[in-house]
XYZ file of C-alpha atoms in Angstrom:
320
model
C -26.931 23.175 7.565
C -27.182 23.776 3.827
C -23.367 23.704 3.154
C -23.563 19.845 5.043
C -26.872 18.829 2.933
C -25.233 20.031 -0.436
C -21.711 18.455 0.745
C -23.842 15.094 1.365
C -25.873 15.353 -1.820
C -22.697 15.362 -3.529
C -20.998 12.444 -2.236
C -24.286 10.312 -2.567
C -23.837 11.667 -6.426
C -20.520 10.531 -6.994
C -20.886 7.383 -4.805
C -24.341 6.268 -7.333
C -21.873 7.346 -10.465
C -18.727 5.687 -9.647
C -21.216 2.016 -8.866
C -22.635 2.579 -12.832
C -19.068 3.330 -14.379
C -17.541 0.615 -12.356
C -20.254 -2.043 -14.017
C -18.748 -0.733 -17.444
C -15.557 -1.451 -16.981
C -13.169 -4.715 -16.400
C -11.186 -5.477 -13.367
C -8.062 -5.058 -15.510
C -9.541 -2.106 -17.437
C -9.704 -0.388 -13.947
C -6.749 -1.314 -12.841
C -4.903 0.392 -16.375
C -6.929 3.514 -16.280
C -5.583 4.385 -12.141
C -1.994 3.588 -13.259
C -2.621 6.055 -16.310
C -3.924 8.452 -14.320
C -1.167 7.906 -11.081
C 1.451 8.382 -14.448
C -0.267 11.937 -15.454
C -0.097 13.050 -12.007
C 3.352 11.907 -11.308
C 4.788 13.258 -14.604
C 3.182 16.840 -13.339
C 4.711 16.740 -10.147
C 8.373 16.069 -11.564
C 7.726 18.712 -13.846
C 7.625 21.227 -10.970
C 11.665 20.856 -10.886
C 12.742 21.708 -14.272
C 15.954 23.330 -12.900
C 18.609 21.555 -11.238
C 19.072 22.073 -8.011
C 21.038 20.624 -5.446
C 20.786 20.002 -2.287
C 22.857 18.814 0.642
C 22.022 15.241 2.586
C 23.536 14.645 5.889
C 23.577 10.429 6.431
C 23.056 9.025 9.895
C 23.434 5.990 11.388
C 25.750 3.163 12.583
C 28.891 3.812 9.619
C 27.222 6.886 7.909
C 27.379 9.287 10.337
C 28.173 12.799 8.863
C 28.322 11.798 5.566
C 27.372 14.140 2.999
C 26.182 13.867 -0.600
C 24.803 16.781 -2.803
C 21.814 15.342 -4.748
C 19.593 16.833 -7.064
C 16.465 19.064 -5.262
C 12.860 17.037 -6.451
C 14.350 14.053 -7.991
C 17.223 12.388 -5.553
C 15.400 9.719 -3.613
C 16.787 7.887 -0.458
C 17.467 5.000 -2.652
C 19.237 7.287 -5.035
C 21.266 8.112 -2.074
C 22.262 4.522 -1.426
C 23.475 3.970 -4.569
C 26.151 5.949 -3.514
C 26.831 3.879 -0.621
C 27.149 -0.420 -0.865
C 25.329 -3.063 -2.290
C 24.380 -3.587 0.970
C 22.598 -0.490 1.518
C 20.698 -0.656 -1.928
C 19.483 -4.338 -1.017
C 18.705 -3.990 2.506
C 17.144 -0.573 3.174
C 13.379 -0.286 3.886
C 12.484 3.090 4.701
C 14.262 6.065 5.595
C 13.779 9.035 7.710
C 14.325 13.062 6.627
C 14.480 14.851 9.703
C 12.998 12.330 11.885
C 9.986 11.193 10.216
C 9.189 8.144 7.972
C 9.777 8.691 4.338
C 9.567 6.173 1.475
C 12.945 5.010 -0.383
C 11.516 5.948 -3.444
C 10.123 9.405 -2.713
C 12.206 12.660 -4.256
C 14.064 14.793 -1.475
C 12.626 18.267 -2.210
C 15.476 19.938 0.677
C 18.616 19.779 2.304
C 17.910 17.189 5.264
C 19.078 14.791 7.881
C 18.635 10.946 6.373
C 18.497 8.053 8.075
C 18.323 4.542 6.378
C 15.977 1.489 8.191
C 16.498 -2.151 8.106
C 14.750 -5.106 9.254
C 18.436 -5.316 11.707
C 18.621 -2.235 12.906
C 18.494 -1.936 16.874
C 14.731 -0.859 16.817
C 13.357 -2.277 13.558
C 9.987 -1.276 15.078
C 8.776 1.472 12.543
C 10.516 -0.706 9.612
C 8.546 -3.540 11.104
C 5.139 -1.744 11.310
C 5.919 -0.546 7.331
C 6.152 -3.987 6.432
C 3.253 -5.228 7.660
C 1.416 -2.480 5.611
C 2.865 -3.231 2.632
C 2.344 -7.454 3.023
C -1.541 -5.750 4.081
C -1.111 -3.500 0.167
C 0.078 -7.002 -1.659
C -2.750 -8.688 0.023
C -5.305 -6.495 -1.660
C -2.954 -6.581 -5.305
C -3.686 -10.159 -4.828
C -7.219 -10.222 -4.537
C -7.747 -7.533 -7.032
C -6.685 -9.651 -9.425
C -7.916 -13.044 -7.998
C -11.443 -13.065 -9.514
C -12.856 -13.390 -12.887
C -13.142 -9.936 -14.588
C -16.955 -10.470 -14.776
C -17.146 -9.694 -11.099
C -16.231 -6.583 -9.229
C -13.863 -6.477 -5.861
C -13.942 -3.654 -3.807
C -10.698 -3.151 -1.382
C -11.470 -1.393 1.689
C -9.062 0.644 3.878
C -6.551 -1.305 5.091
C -6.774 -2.100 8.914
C -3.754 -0.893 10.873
C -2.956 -4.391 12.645
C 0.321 -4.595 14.815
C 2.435 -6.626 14.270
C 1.844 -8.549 17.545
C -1.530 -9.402 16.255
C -0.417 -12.618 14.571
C -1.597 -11.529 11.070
C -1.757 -8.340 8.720
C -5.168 -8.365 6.922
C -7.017 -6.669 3.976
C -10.561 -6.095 3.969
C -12.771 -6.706 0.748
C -16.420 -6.859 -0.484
C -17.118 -9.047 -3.542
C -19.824 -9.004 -6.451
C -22.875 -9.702 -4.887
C -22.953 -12.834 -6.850
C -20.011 -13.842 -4.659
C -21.940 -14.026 -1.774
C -21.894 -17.343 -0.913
C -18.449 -18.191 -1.775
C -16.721 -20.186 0.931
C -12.619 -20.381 -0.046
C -11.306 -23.620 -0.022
C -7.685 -24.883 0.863
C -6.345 -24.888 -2.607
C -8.054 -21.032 -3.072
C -6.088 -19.677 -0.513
C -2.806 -21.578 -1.880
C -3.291 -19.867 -5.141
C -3.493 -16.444 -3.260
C -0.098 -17.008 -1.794
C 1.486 -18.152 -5.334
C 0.196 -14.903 -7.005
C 1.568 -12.970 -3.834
C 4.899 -15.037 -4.798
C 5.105 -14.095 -7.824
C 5.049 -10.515 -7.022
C 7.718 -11.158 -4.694
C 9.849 -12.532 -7.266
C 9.687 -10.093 -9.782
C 11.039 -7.403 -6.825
C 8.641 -4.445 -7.944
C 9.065 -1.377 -6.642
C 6.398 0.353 -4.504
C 5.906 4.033 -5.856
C 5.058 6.744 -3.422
C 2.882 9.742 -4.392
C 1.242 12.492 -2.300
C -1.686 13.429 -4.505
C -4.162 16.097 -3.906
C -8.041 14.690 -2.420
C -9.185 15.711 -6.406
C -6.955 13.463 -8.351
C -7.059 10.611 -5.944
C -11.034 11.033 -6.068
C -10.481 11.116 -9.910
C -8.369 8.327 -10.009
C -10.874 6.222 -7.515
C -13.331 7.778 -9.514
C -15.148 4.172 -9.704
C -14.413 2.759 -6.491
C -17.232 3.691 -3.826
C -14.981 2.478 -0.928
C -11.907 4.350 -2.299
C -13.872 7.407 -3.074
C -14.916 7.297 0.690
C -11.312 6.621 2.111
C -9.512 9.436 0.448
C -12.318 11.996 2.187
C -11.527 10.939 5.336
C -7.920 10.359 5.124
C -7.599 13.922 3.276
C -9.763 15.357 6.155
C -7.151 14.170 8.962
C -3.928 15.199 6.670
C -2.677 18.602 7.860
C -2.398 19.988 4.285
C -4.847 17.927 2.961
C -3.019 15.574 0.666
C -3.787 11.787 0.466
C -0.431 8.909 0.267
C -1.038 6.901 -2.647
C 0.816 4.193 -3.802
C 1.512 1.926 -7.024
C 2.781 -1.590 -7.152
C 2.807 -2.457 -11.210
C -0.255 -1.183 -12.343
C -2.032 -1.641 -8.904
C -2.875 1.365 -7.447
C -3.696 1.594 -3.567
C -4.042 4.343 -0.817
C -2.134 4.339 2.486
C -2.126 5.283 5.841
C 1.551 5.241 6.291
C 4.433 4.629 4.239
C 5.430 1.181 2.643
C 9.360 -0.551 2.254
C 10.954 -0.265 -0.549
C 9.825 -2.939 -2.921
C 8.119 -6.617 -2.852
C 11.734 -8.120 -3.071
C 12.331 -7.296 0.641
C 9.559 -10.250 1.211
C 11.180 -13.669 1.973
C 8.430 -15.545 3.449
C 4.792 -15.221 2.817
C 1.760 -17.363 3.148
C -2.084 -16.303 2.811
C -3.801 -18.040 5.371
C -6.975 -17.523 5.649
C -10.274 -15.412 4.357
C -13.099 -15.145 7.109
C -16.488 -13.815 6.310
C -17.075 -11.245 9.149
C -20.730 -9.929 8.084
C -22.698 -7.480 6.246
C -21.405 -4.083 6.057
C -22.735 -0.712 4.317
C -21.088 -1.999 0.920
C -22.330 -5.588 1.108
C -20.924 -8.783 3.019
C -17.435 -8.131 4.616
C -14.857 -10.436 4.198
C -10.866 -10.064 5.942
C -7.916 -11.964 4.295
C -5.482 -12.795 6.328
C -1.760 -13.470 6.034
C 1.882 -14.532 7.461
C 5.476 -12.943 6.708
C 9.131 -12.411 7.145
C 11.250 -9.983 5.685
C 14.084 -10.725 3.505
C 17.367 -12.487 6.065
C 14.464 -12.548 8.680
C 13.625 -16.599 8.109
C 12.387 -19.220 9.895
C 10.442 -22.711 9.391
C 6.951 -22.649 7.877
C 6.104 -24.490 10.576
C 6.728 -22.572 13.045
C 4.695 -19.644 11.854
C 1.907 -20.920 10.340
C -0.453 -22.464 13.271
C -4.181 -22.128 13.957
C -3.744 -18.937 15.904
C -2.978 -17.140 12.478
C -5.707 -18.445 10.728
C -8.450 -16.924 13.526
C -9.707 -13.534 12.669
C -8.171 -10.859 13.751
C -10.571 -8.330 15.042
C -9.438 -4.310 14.895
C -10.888 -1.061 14.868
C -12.491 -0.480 11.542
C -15.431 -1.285 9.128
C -18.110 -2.860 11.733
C -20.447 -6.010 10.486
C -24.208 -5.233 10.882
């Protein structure tokens, strides 16, 4: 009973810290000091390899099957492996799996291991498909960290896990309280999909980290919502780590791995933000959003209708 007071004492501390510090400090200025931080740690963690070592990666898949290639132990990547293959395989791969299980393209092999490269093509796209909508969900919330003046503070919730036979991937926010009565108009949401664009076309690269509950808590350090997230998503992790990930100088946390890089988006419109209702950290808003991947296109006009622009309801943050 005492260990669960003290344990609750504590979070209310941090929570009530993390709200001052947070009024201190810009939207961009927050945004630099968690990539500074995500650098730190990820510097650390590649230092755990100092020696060489290599290991031995068995390809699968239609064409691959049985091939070999000895990479290097903690710093060979999937994507480092298809550099070694085509063009092709370096344009068009989303995710991989080591031994059976999703692994980003851009996180370091650390033993010798069965790899298998995903496309949007493949047979059963279906993981590669739910990855995708997580990461058009992560450039969502990029989007609308950014999208405000620096005077007032955005707070990205944890991103709902929406299939993608919902109609629409979503990211939840609360705004400065001086935001409350905002109402987005047409042209808002437009500019939200030509900042999301422009991500697209500069093809960033989404870097994976597994971080330890204490640095992501350090790194969310003024993020209430964040600080929240990584103590529940460290709770359900087997060894206790938390997925982070970094898109420029964005930094977010995941519940499952994202593709590749922004490039593999072809087609993406924001399409609408809802106000759902008050929730613990003030009123609750969901953006919502359309896309295909790269090769994957069709008309505008046959994706964007009325049915996306409803709000998708899921499991989650509830309104009051």
């Amino acid at each position: 009973m005492l260990m669960a007071a003290r344990t609750v004492c504590q979070m209310l501390q941090r929570r009530l810290a993390s709200s001052a510090a947070a009024a201190c400090l810009s939207s961009a200025e927050l945004c630099s000091h968690r990539s500074a931080l995500f650098s730190k740690e990820q510097v650390r963690q590649r230092s755990l390899y100092p020696r060489t070592e290599k290991i031995e990666v068995t390809l699968q898949g239609p064409g691959l099957q049985g091939t070999l290639l000895v990479m290097n132990r903690g710093l060979s990547t999937p994507y480092s492996c298809t550099r070694h293959l085509t063009e092709w395989h370096v344009k068009s791969s989303a995710l991989a799996l080591v031994d059976g299980q999703p692994w980003h393209m851009h996180r370091p092999l650390t033993h010798s291991c069965d790899l298998t490269l995903l496309t949007f093509k493949d047979d059963d796209p279906q993981i590669a498909n739910q990855a995708y909508w997580r990461s058009c969900a992560a450039l969502l919330g990029h989007v609308l960290d950014r999208a405000f003046k620096d005077e007032f503070s955005v707070e990205l919730l944890k991103l709902p896990e929406v299939p993608v036979t919902a109609g629409a991937f979503c990211c939840d926010l609360v705004l400065d309280s001086r935001l409350d009565s905002w109402t987005p108009t047409e042209e808002n949401v437009r500019s939200l999909t030509r900042d999301a664009l422009q991500l697209i076309h500069k093809d960033l690269p989404w870097e994976p980290l597994e971080v330890s509950a204490t640095v992501a808590l350090e790194i969310f350090s003024h993020s209430r919502c964040k600080q929240e997230e990584v103590e529940e998503r460290a709770a359900q992790s087997q060894n206790g780590t938390v997925s982070l990930y970094r898109c420029g100088d964005h930094v977010t946390v995941s519940g499952g791995p994202l593709v590749a890089r922004t490039g593999l988006c072809s087609q993406y419109e924001v399409t609408s933000v809802h106000k759902v209702g008050e929730c613990e950290w003030g009123v609750l808003r969901r953006a919502q959003g359309l896309s295909l991947p790269l090769n994957l296109t069709v008309r505008t006009s046959d994706i964007c209708t009325d049915c996306e622009r409803k709000l998708i309801f899921t499991m989650g943050y509830s309104a009051i």
